[in-house]
Amino acid sequence: MQRHIAPLLVCPACLPKERPLELTAAAEADGDITAGHLSCRGCRRRFPIRDGIAVLLADPDAGPSGGQWKYEEGGILAAYLWSHFADLTGDPEGGDAYAAWASSIAGSADTALDAGCAVGRLTFELGQRSTLAVGFDLSLAFIRAARQLARERRITFSLPREGNLRDEFRLALPDPWRTDGVEFVMADALAIPFARETFARTASLNLIDRVASPLAHLYEMNRVARPSGASFLLSDPFSWSTANTPEEKWLGGTETGPYPGRGMDNVRALLGGKDGVIAPPWTITREGSVWWKIRSHRNHFELIRSEFLVAER
């Protein structure tokens, strides 16, 4: 964890109270804390930093729960690396989804946040136009791979070609890409461990239908965003499922309840100030959709369309 992000952090266990975390570094190299912990004087929890990864979860000692285990598996990691970076490996099947998402957020900024960053493609893209770009995810495997890519600028992975045959992919970041201002931490999208009004650019890709409380996620993204001079990118396929979210908390996909109809319509209304949940309200400046793929093997892909909106204030 880069030392300079420590002053931006708050205790995820104490939210909505924002209590700062105190850094204790046990090992450090060139401003990167490789071992140590962050502690909260309020609840007295300690959040470890292991192998450079800050574990900023309300219960930092708890393991993955529910379906989160699958994101620690090597096959899933490789599939997401391909989905995010296949175009940079030279694979003609790779798409331009992440470049399209990144281009939808206009202008440069001092700070940017990528919620549920997975293996980090959008975070790296935001890092080219930001002094500091932070990505966070619940998956240790994803964050470890993203940090490796930030430090070493290259990574190798393989995916099934057919049966037991495999294709190897060698990924290298483009030479002009800056990585010195890119950081990745483990964190929860429902308890974002950053102080309010920290980020000028925020993004939530393919996440809102995967959290236990989508409304709480919107609230948290709004909390850490600047009250003015801010942009917010939200994109999602709205694949509502009770495996991830209790039906009564869906923000769409139902005919009755507080948020009937389509998810994007409800998100748009909430960002605009409906029910007073999100304040100050946002103005929607752009909408569209992006197709993206996950590869299973050479002849099997999952093709997904995510709707997106860009909001500004």
mmCIF file of C-alpha atoms in Angstrom:
data_model
loop_
_atom_site.group_PDB
_atom_site.id
_atom_site.type_symbol
_atom_site.label_atom_id
_atom_site.label_comp_id
_atom_site.label_asym_id
_atom_site.label_seq_id
_atom_site.Cartn_x
_atom_site.Cartn_y
_atom_site.Cartn_z
ATOM 1 C CA MET A 1 0.000 0.000 0.000
ATOM 2 C CA GLN A 2 1.363 3.383 -0.975
ATOM 3 C CA ARG A 3 2.014 5.492 2.097
ATOM 4 C CA HIS A 4 0.417 8.616 0.672
ATOM 5 C CA ILE A 5 -3.102 7.130 0.619
ATOM 6 C CA ALA A 6 -3.117 6.545 4.395
ATOM 7 C CA PRO A 7 -4.429 10.049 5.249
ATOM 8 C CA LEU A 8 -7.456 9.426 3.003
ATOM 9 C CA LEU A 9 -8.567 6.282 4.852
ATOM 10 C CA VAL A 10 -11.288 5.855 7.471
ATOM 11 C CA CYS A 11 -12.319 2.839 9.528
ATOM 12 C CA PRO A 12 -14.796 0.673 7.573
ATOM 13 C CA ALA A 13 -16.110 -0.885 10.794
ATOM 14 C CA CYS A 14 -17.079 2.484 12.292
ATOM 15 C CA LEU A 15 -18.992 3.858 9.303
ATOM 16 C CA PRO A 16 -21.055 6.009 9.065
ATOM 17 C CA LYS A 17 -18.791 7.642 11.642
ATOM 18 C CA GLU A 18 -15.579 8.529 9.867
ATOM 19 C CA ARG A 19 -12.683 7.717 12.137
ATOM 20 C CA PRO A 20 -9.166 8.040 10.687
ATOM 21 C CA LEU A 21 -6.794 5.109 10.599
ATOM 22 C CA GLU A 22 -3.267 5.243 11.978
ATOM 23 C CA LEU A 23 -0.530 3.601 9.932
ATOM 24 C CA THR A 24 2.159 1.405 11.448
ATOM 25 C CA ALA A 25 4.703 0.259 8.867
ATOM 26 C CA ALA A 26 6.795 -2.843 9.565
ATOM 27 C CA ALA A 27 8.398 -2.980 6.112
ATOM 28 C CA GLU A 28 8.560 -0.359 3.386
ATOM 29 C CA ALA A 29 10.245 0.117 0.030
ATOM 30 C CA ASP A 30 10.123 3.390 -1.901
ATOM 31 C CA GLY A 31 6.954 4.559 -0.172
ATOM 32 C CA ASP A 32 5.167 1.220 -0.624
ATOM 33 C CA ILE A 33 4.188 -0.376 2.701
ATOM 34 C CA THR A 34 4.683 -4.121 2.259
ATOM 35 C CA ALA A 35 3.923 -5.136 5.858
ATOM 36 C CA GLY A 36 2.236 -3.444 8.778
ATOM 37 C CA HIS A 37 -1.245 -2.459 9.849
ATOM 38 C CA LEU A 38 -3.762 0.361 10.069
ATOM 39 C CA SER A 39 -5.514 0.831 13.400
ATOM 40 C CA CYS A 40 -8.649 2.624 14.588
ATOM 41 C CA ARG A 41 -8.627 4.270 17.993
ATOM 42 C CA GLY A 42 -12.422 4.159 18.094
ATOM 43 C CA CYS A 43 -13.176 0.444 17.706
ATOM 44 C CA ARG A 44 -9.540 -0.663 18.241
ATOM 45 C CA ARG A 45 -9.596 -2.882 15.178
ATOM 46 C CA ARG A 46 -6.412 -3.507 13.250
ATOM 47 C CA PHE A 47 -6.430 -3.820 9.497
ATOM 48 C CA PRO A 48 -3.408 -5.765 8.228
ATOM 49 C CA ILE A 49 -1.139 -4.903 5.343
ATOM 50 C CA ARG A 50 0.259 -8.151 3.947
ATOM 51 C CA ASP A 51 2.478 -8.380 0.879
ATOM 52 C CA GLY A 52 1.599 -4.766 0.178
ATOM 53 C CA ILE A 53 -2.164 -5.355 0.245
ATOM 54 C CA ALA A 54 -4.220 -3.406 2.783
ATOM 55 C CA VAL A 55 -7.192 -5.483 3.985
ATOM 56 C CA LEU A 56 -9.729 -2.746 4.719
ATOM 57 C CA LEU A 57 -12.769 -4.876 5.574
ATOM 58 C CA ALA A 58 -14.988 -4.348 8.620
ATOM 59 C CA ASP A 59 -13.936 -7.833 9.735
ATOM 60 C CA PRO A 60 -10.437 -8.161 8.275
ATOM 61 C CA ASP A 61 -9.971 -11.698 9.611
ATOM 62 C CA ALA A 62 -13.100 -13.157 8.000
ATOM 63 C CA GLY A 63 -12.671 -15.289 4.895
ATOM 64 C CA PRO A 64 -14.737 -15.069 1.717
ATOM 65 C CA SER A 65 -18.416 -15.820 2.269
ATOM 66 C CA GLY A 66 -21.130 -17.188 0.009
ATOM 67 C CA GLY A 67 -20.324 -17.083 -3.683
ATOM 68 C CA GLN A 68 -17.278 -14.885 -3.086
ATOM 69 C CA TRP A 69 -15.096 -18.011 -2.880
ATOM 70 C CA LYS A 70 -15.256 -18.512 -6.653
ATOM 71 C CA TYR A 71 -13.353 -15.264 -7.235
ATOM 72 C CA GLU A 72 -10.331 -16.724 -5.447
ATOM 73 C CA GLU A 73 -10.001 -19.594 -7.945
ATOM 74 C CA GLY A 74 -7.262 -19.541 -10.565
ATOM 75 C CA GLY A 75 -9.607 -20.231 -13.454
ATOM 76 C CA ILE A 76 -11.851 -17.287 -12.579
ATOM 77 C CA LEU A 77 -8.828 -15.022 -12.153
ATOM 78 C CA ALA A 78 -7.555 -15.949 -15.618
ATOM 79 C CA ALA A 79 -11.005 -15.428 -17.142
ATOM 80 C CA TYR A 80 -11.185 -11.921 -15.686
ATOM 81 C CA LEU A 81 -7.641 -11.079 -16.773
ATOM 82 C CA TRP A 82 -8.663 -12.047 -20.296
ATOM 83 C CA SER A 83 -11.908 -10.059 -20.072
ATOM 84 C CA HIS A 84 -10.086 -6.918 -18.910
ATOM 85 C CA PHE A 85 -6.887 -7.097 -20.936
ATOM 86 C CA ALA A 86 -7.295 -9.440 -23.936
ATOM 87 C CA ASP A 87 -6.952 -6.528 -26.348
ATOM 88 C CA LEU A 88 -3.507 -5.791 -24.884
ATOM 89 C CA THR A 89 -2.368 -9.389 -25.472
ATOM 90 C CA GLY A 90 -3.077 -9.176 -29.190
ATOM 91 C CA ASP A 91 -5.990 -11.626 -29.051
ATOM 92 C CA PRO A 92 -8.348 -10.669 -31.920
ATOM 93 C CA GLU A 93 -11.292 -11.824 -29.791
ATOM 94 C CA GLY A 94 -10.521 -9.116 -27.216
ATOM 95 C CA GLY A 95 -12.902 -6.179 -27.192
ATOM 96 C CA ASP A 96 -12.709 -2.496 -26.341
ATOM 97 C CA ALA A 97 -15.249 -2.416 -23.497
ATOM 98 C CA TYR A 98 -12.945 -0.954 -20.861
ATOM 99 C CA ALA A 99 -11.551 1.654 -23.206
ATOM 100 C CA ALA A 100 -15.153 2.621 -24.020
ATOM 101 C CA TRP A 101 -16.089 2.898 -20.348
ATOM 102 C CA ALA A 102 -12.979 4.948 -19.596
ATOM 103 C CA SER A 103 -13.601 7.335 -22.482
ATOM 104 C CA SER A 104 -17.096 8.052 -21.169
ATOM 105 C CA ILE A 105 -15.646 9.842 -18.120
ATOM 106 C CA ALA A 106 -14.485 13.168 -19.457
ATOM 107 C CA GLY A 107 -11.382 15.037 -18.425
ATOM 108 C CA SER A 108 -8.576 14.566 -15.953
ATOM 109 C CA ALA A 109 -8.807 14.761 -12.168
ATOM 110 C CA ASP A 110 -6.642 14.569 -9.089
ATOM 111 C CA THR A 111 -8.396 11.527 -7.597
ATOM 112 C CA ALA A 112 -10.394 8.600 -9.019
ATOM 113 C CA LEU A 113 -12.045 5.517 -7.494
ATOM 114 C CA ASP A 114 -12.946 2.222 -9.200
ATOM 115 C CA ALA A 115 -15.364 0.220 -7.031
ATOM 116 C CA GLY A 116 -15.344 -3.552 -7.504
ATOM 117 C CA CYS A 117 -12.305 -3.141 -9.739
ATOM 118 C CA ALA A 118 -11.665 -6.894 -10.216
ATOM 119 C CA VAL A 119 -8.223 -7.120 -11.898
ATOM 120 C CA GLY A 120 -8.040 -3.408 -12.473
ATOM 121 C CA ARG A 121 -8.346 -2.423 -16.140
ATOM 122 C CA LEU A 122 -10.534 0.610 -15.494
ATOM 123 C CA THR A 123 -8.318 1.665 -12.575
ATOM 124 C CA PHE A 124 -5.286 1.666 -14.877
ATOM 125 C CA GLU A 125 -7.256 3.631 -17.476
ATOM 126 C CA LEU A 126 -8.306 6.191 -14.855
ATOM 127 C CA GLY A 127 -4.703 6.373 -13.682
ATOM 128 C CA GLN A 128 -3.672 7.855 -17.019
ATOM 129 C CA ARG A 129 -5.803 10.932 -16.294
ATOM 130 C CA SER A 130 -5.572 11.122 -12.498
ATOM 131 C CA THR A 131 -2.858 11.875 -9.986
ATOM 132 C CA LEU A 132 -4.222 9.020 -7.849
ATOM 133 C CA ALA A 133 -6.497 6.192 -9.020
ATOM 134 C CA VAL A 134 -7.595 3.600 -6.461
ATOM 135 C CA GLY A 135 -9.315 0.315 -7.229
ATOM 136 C CA PHE A 136 -10.835 -1.926 -4.597
ATOM 137 C CA ASP A 137 -12.391 -5.369 -4.580
ATOM 138 C CA LEU A 138 -13.335 -8.130 -2.135
ATOM 139 C CA SER A 139 -11.204 -10.688 -3.980
ATOM 140 C CA LEU A 140 -7.663 -11.103 -2.667
ATOM 141 C CA ALA A 141 -6.687 -12.977 -5.847
ATOM 142 C CA PHE A 142 -7.888 -10.101 -8.035
ATOM 143 C CA ILE A 143 -6.153 -7.428 -5.962
ATOM 144 C CA ARG A 144 -2.918 -9.434 -5.824
ATOM 145 C CA ALA A 145 -2.902 -9.764 -9.628
ATOM 146 C CA ALA A 146 -3.714 -6.080 -10.138
ATOM 147 C CA ARG A 147 -0.901 -4.995 -7.797
ATOM 148 C CA GLN A 148 1.515 -7.350 -9.538
ATOM 149 C CA LEU A 149 0.593 -5.791 -12.848
ATOM 150 C CA ALA A 150 1.061 -2.294 -11.412
ATOM 151 C CA ARG A 151 4.513 -3.166 -10.025
ATOM 152 C CA GLU A 152 5.902 -5.436 -12.748
ATOM 153 C CA ARG A 153 3.855 -4.136 -15.715
ATOM 154 C CA ARG A 154 3.372 -7.663 -17.034
ATOM 155 C CA ILE A 155 1.659 -10.905 -16.114
ATOM 156 C CA THR A 156 1.211 -14.329 -17.723
ATOM 157 C CA PHE A 157 -1.930 -16.454 -17.497
ATOM 158 C CA SER A 158 -3.565 -19.325 -19.355
ATOM 159 C CA LEU A 159 -7.074 -20.428 -20.282
ATOM 160 C CA PRO A 160 -8.444 -23.685 -21.715
ATOM 161 C CA ARG A 161 -8.230 -24.047 -25.461
ATOM 162 C CA GLU A 162 -10.069 -27.372 -25.625
ATOM 163 C CA GLY A 163 -10.204 -30.115 -23.024
ATOM 164 C CA ASN A 164 -6.772 -30.293 -21.391
ATOM 165 C CA LEU A 165 -5.099 -28.062 -23.991
ATOM 166 C CA ARG A 166 -4.391 -24.501 -22.893
ATOM 167 C CA ASP A 167 -3.617 -21.135 -24.469
ATOM 168 C CA GLU A 168 -1.041 -18.954 -22.737
ATOM 169 C CA PHE A 169 -1.411 -15.188 -22.714
ATOM 170 C CA ARG A 170 1.384 -12.714 -22.053
ATOM 171 C CA LEU A 171 0.078 -9.358 -20.961
ATOM 172 C CA ALA A 172 2.234 -6.235 -20.857
ATOM 173 C CA LEU A 173 0.957 -2.755 -20.088
ATOM 174 C CA PRO A 174 1.589 -0.192 -22.850
ATOM 175 C CA ASP A 175 4.877 1.666 -22.316
ATOM 176 C CA PRO A 176 3.244 5.116 -21.974
ATOM 177 C CA TRP A 177 0.926 3.972 -19.170
ATOM 178 C CA ARG A 178 1.756 5.422 -15.766
ATOM 179 C CA THR A 179 1.361 3.114 -12.774
ATOM 180 C CA ASP A 180 2.999 5.171 -10.028
ATOM 181 C CA GLY A 181 -0.344 6.762 -9.101
ATOM 182 C CA VAL A 182 -2.372 3.525 -9.240
ATOM 183 C CA GLU A 183 -3.217 1.609 -6.058
ATOM 184 C CA PHE A 184 -5.349 -1.413 -5.178
ATOM 185 C CA VAL A 185 -6.798 -2.396 -1.782
ATOM 186 C CA MET A 186 -9.234 -4.972 -0.449
ATOM 187 C CA ALA A 187 -12.495 -3.287 0.552
ATOM 188 C CA ASP A 188 -16.275 -3.667 0.559
ATOM 189 C CA ALA A 189 -18.510 -1.622 -1.753
ATOM 190 C CA LEU A 190 -20.979 -1.230 1.132
ATOM 191 C CA ALA A 191 -18.363 0.187 3.532
ATOM 192 C CA ILE A 192 -15.880 2.143 1.447
ATOM 193 C CA PRO A 193 -12.867 2.961 3.665
ATOM 194 C CA PHE A 194 -12.270 6.476 2.376
ATOM 195 C CA ALA A 195 -13.280 9.828 3.791
ATOM 196 C CA ARG A 196 -16.246 11.662 2.343
ATOM 197 C CA GLU A 197 -15.734 13.923 -0.656
ATOM 198 C CA THR A 198 -12.338 12.394 -1.503
ATOM 199 C CA PHE A 199 -12.804 11.523 -5.187
ATOM 200 C CA ALA A 200 -13.447 13.662 -8.253
ATOM 201 C CA ARG A 201 -14.047 10.646 -10.517
ATOM 202 C CA THR A 202 -15.888 7.527 -9.347
ATOM 203 C CA ALA A 203 -16.964 4.367 -11.144
ATOM 204 C CA SER A 204 -19.044 1.291 -10.359
ATOM 205 C CA LEU A 205 -18.913 -1.302 -13.141
ATOM 206 C CA ASN A 206 -21.056 -4.447 -13.118
ATOM 207 C CA LEU A 207 -21.388 -4.312 -9.347
ATOM 208 C CA ILE A 208 -24.714 -2.904 -8.214
ATOM 209 C CA ASP A 209 -26.588 -6.162 -8.924
ATOM 210 C CA ARG A 210 -23.926 -8.138 -7.019
ATOM 211 C CA VAL A 211 -24.100 -6.430 -3.611
ATOM 212 C CA ALA A 212 -26.421 -7.204 -0.699
ATOM 213 C CA SER A 213 -27.812 -3.656 -0.648
ATOM 214 C CA PRO A 214 -27.663 -1.750 -3.951
ATOM 215 C CA LEU A 215 -29.123 1.381 -2.358
ATOM 216 C CA ALA A 216 -26.410 1.351 0.315
ATOM 217 C CA HIS A 217 -23.798 1.027 -2.439
ATOM 218 C CA LEU A 218 -25.160 4.102 -4.222
ATOM 219 C CA TYR A 219 -25.121 5.984 -0.923
ATOM 220 C CA GLU A 220 -21.506 4.998 -0.279
ATOM 221 C CA MET A 221 -20.377 5.974 -3.774
ATOM 222 C CA ASN A 222 -22.077 9.326 -3.279
ATOM 223 C CA ARG A 223 -20.472 9.811 0.136
ATOM 224 C CA VAL A 224 -16.910 9.524 -1.151
ATOM 225 C CA ALA A 225 -17.580 11.645 -4.266
ATOM 226 C CA ARG A 226 -16.946 15.379 -4.369
ATOM 227 C CA PRO A 227 -20.056 17.565 -3.923
ATOM 228 C CA SER A 228 -19.105 19.516 -7.063
ATOM 229 C CA GLY A 229 -16.708 19.084 -9.944
ATOM 230 C CA ALA A 230 -17.386 15.341 -9.856
ATOM 231 C CA SER A 231 -18.233 12.612 -12.389
ATOM 232 C CA PHE A 232 -19.758 9.199 -11.675
ATOM 233 C CA LEU A 233 -19.865 6.273 -14.112
ATOM 234 C CA LEU A 234 -22.273 3.435 -13.329
ATOM 235 C CA SER A 235 -22.659 0.459 -15.639
ATOM 236 C CA ASP A 236 -24.476 -2.819 -15.086
ATOM 237 C CA PRO A 237 -26.362 -5.613 -16.890
ATOM 238 C CA PHE A 238 -28.935 -5.618 -14.049
ATOM 239 C CA SER A 239 -28.914 -9.394 -13.652
ATOM 240 C CA TRP A 240 -30.879 -9.327 -10.413
ATOM 241 C CA SER A 241 -30.635 -12.540 -8.384
ATOM 242 C CA THR A 242 -31.567 -13.538 -4.850
ATOM 243 C CA ALA A 243 -28.205 -15.339 -4.721
ATOM 244 C CA ASN A 244 -26.629 -11.886 -4.363
ATOM 245 C CA THR A 245 -29.367 -9.545 -3.185
ATOM 246 C CA PRO A 246 -32.646 -10.117 -1.296
ATOM 247 C CA GLU A 247 -35.475 -9.366 -3.714
ATOM 248 C CA GLU A 248 -36.883 -6.646 -1.479
ATOM 249 C CA LYS A 249 -33.618 -4.724 -1.945
ATOM 250 C CA TRP A 250 -33.465 -4.904 -5.729
ATOM 251 C CA LEU A 251 -33.510 -1.524 -7.437
ATOM 252 C CA GLY A 252 -35.531 -2.898 -10.344
ATOM 253 C CA GLY A 253 -36.699 -6.093 -11.972
ATOM 254 C CA THR A 254 -40.007 -6.217 -10.075
ATOM 255 C CA GLU A 255 -43.549 -5.031 -10.755
ATOM 256 C CA THR A 256 -44.218 -3.918 -7.184
ATOM 257 C CA GLY A 257 -42.300 -2.542 -4.221
ATOM 258 C CA PRO A 258 -40.430 0.738 -3.750
ATOM 259 C CA TYR A 259 -38.413 0.363 -6.968
ATOM 260 C CA PRO A 260 -40.525 -1.374 -9.631
ATOM 261 C CA GLY A 261 -39.583 -1.421 -13.289
ATOM 262 C CA ARG A 262 -36.121 -1.246 -14.803
ATOM 263 C CA GLY A 263 -32.982 -0.864 -12.756
ATOM 264 C CA MET A 264 -31.420 1.920 -14.820
ATOM 265 C CA ASP A 265 -34.590 4.005 -14.601
ATOM 266 C CA ASN A 266 -34.534 3.736 -10.814
ATOM 267 C CA VAL A 267 -30.810 4.461 -10.539
ATOM 268 C CA ARG A 268 -31.259 7.517 -12.740
ATOM 269 C CA ALA A 269 -34.104 8.780 -10.546
ATOM 270 C CA LEU A 270 -32.184 8.164 -7.310
ATOM 271 C CA LEU A 271 -29.110 10.000 -8.571
ATOM 272 C CA GLY A 272 -31.391 12.854 -9.589
ATOM 273 C CA GLY A 273 -32.580 13.251 -6.002
ATOM 274 C CA LYS A 274 -35.602 10.946 -5.677
ATOM 275 C CA ASP A 275 -36.452 10.202 -2.021
ATOM 276 C CA GLY A 276 -33.593 12.455 -0.913
ATOM 277 C CA VAL A 277 -31.227 9.480 -0.590
ATOM 278 C CA ILE A 278 -28.536 11.026 -2.779
ATOM 279 C CA ALA A 279 -27.548 14.623 -2.083
ATOM 280 C CA PRO A 280 -26.520 16.842 -3.655
ATOM 281 C CA PRO A 281 -28.233 15.400 -6.737
ATOM 282 C CA TRP A 282 -26.452 14.499 -9.943
ATOM 283 C CA THR A 283 -27.229 15.453 -13.541
ATOM 284 C CA ILE A 284 -27.152 12.634 -16.094
ATOM 285 C CA THR A 285 -24.977 13.735 -19.006
ATOM 286 C CA ARG A 286 -24.570 10.554 -21.031
ATOM 287 C CA GLU A 287 -26.180 7.122 -21.395
ATOM 288 C CA GLY A 288 -25.533 4.064 -23.509
ATOM 289 C CA SER A 289 -24.519 0.426 -23.404
ATOM 290 C CA VAL A 290 -21.307 -1.573 -23.734
ATOM 291 C CA TRP A 291 -20.852 -5.189 -24.810
ATOM 292 C CA TRP A 292 -18.165 -7.172 -22.994
ATOM 293 C CA LYS A 293 -17.010 -10.796 -22.936
ATOM 294 C CA ILE A 294 -15.644 -13.441 -20.616
ATOM 295 C CA ARG A 295 -13.832 -16.387 -22.200
ATOM 296 C CA SER A 296 -14.367 -19.953 -20.973
ATOM 297 C CA HIS A 297 -12.425 -21.735 -23.733
ATOM 298 C CA ARG A 298 -11.470 -21.075 -27.345
ATOM 299 C CA ASN A 299 -14.977 -21.656 -28.661
ATOM 300 C CA HIS A 300 -17.035 -20.614 -25.645
ATOM 301 C CA PHE A 301 -17.589 -17.019 -24.523
ATOM 302 C CA GLU A 302 -20.151 -15.277 -22.357
ATOM 303 C CA LEU A 303 -21.358 -12.085 -24.049
ATOM 304 C CA ILE A 304 -22.902 -9.475 -21.757
ATOM 305 C CA ARG A 305 -24.427 -6.053 -22.388
ATOM 306 C CA SER A 306 -24.144 -3.498 -19.606
ATOM 307 C CA GLU A 307 -26.141 -0.295 -19.689
ATOM 308 C CA PHE A 308 -24.275 2.749 -18.444
ATOM 309 C CA LEU A 309 -24.821 6.318 -17.410
ATOM 310 C CA VAL A 310 -22.462 9.150 -16.589
ATOM 311 C CA ALA A 311 -23.589 11.630 -13.944
ATOM 312 C CA GLU A 312 -21.977 14.952 -13.093
ATOM 313 C CA ARG A 313 -22.391 17.665 -10.508
#
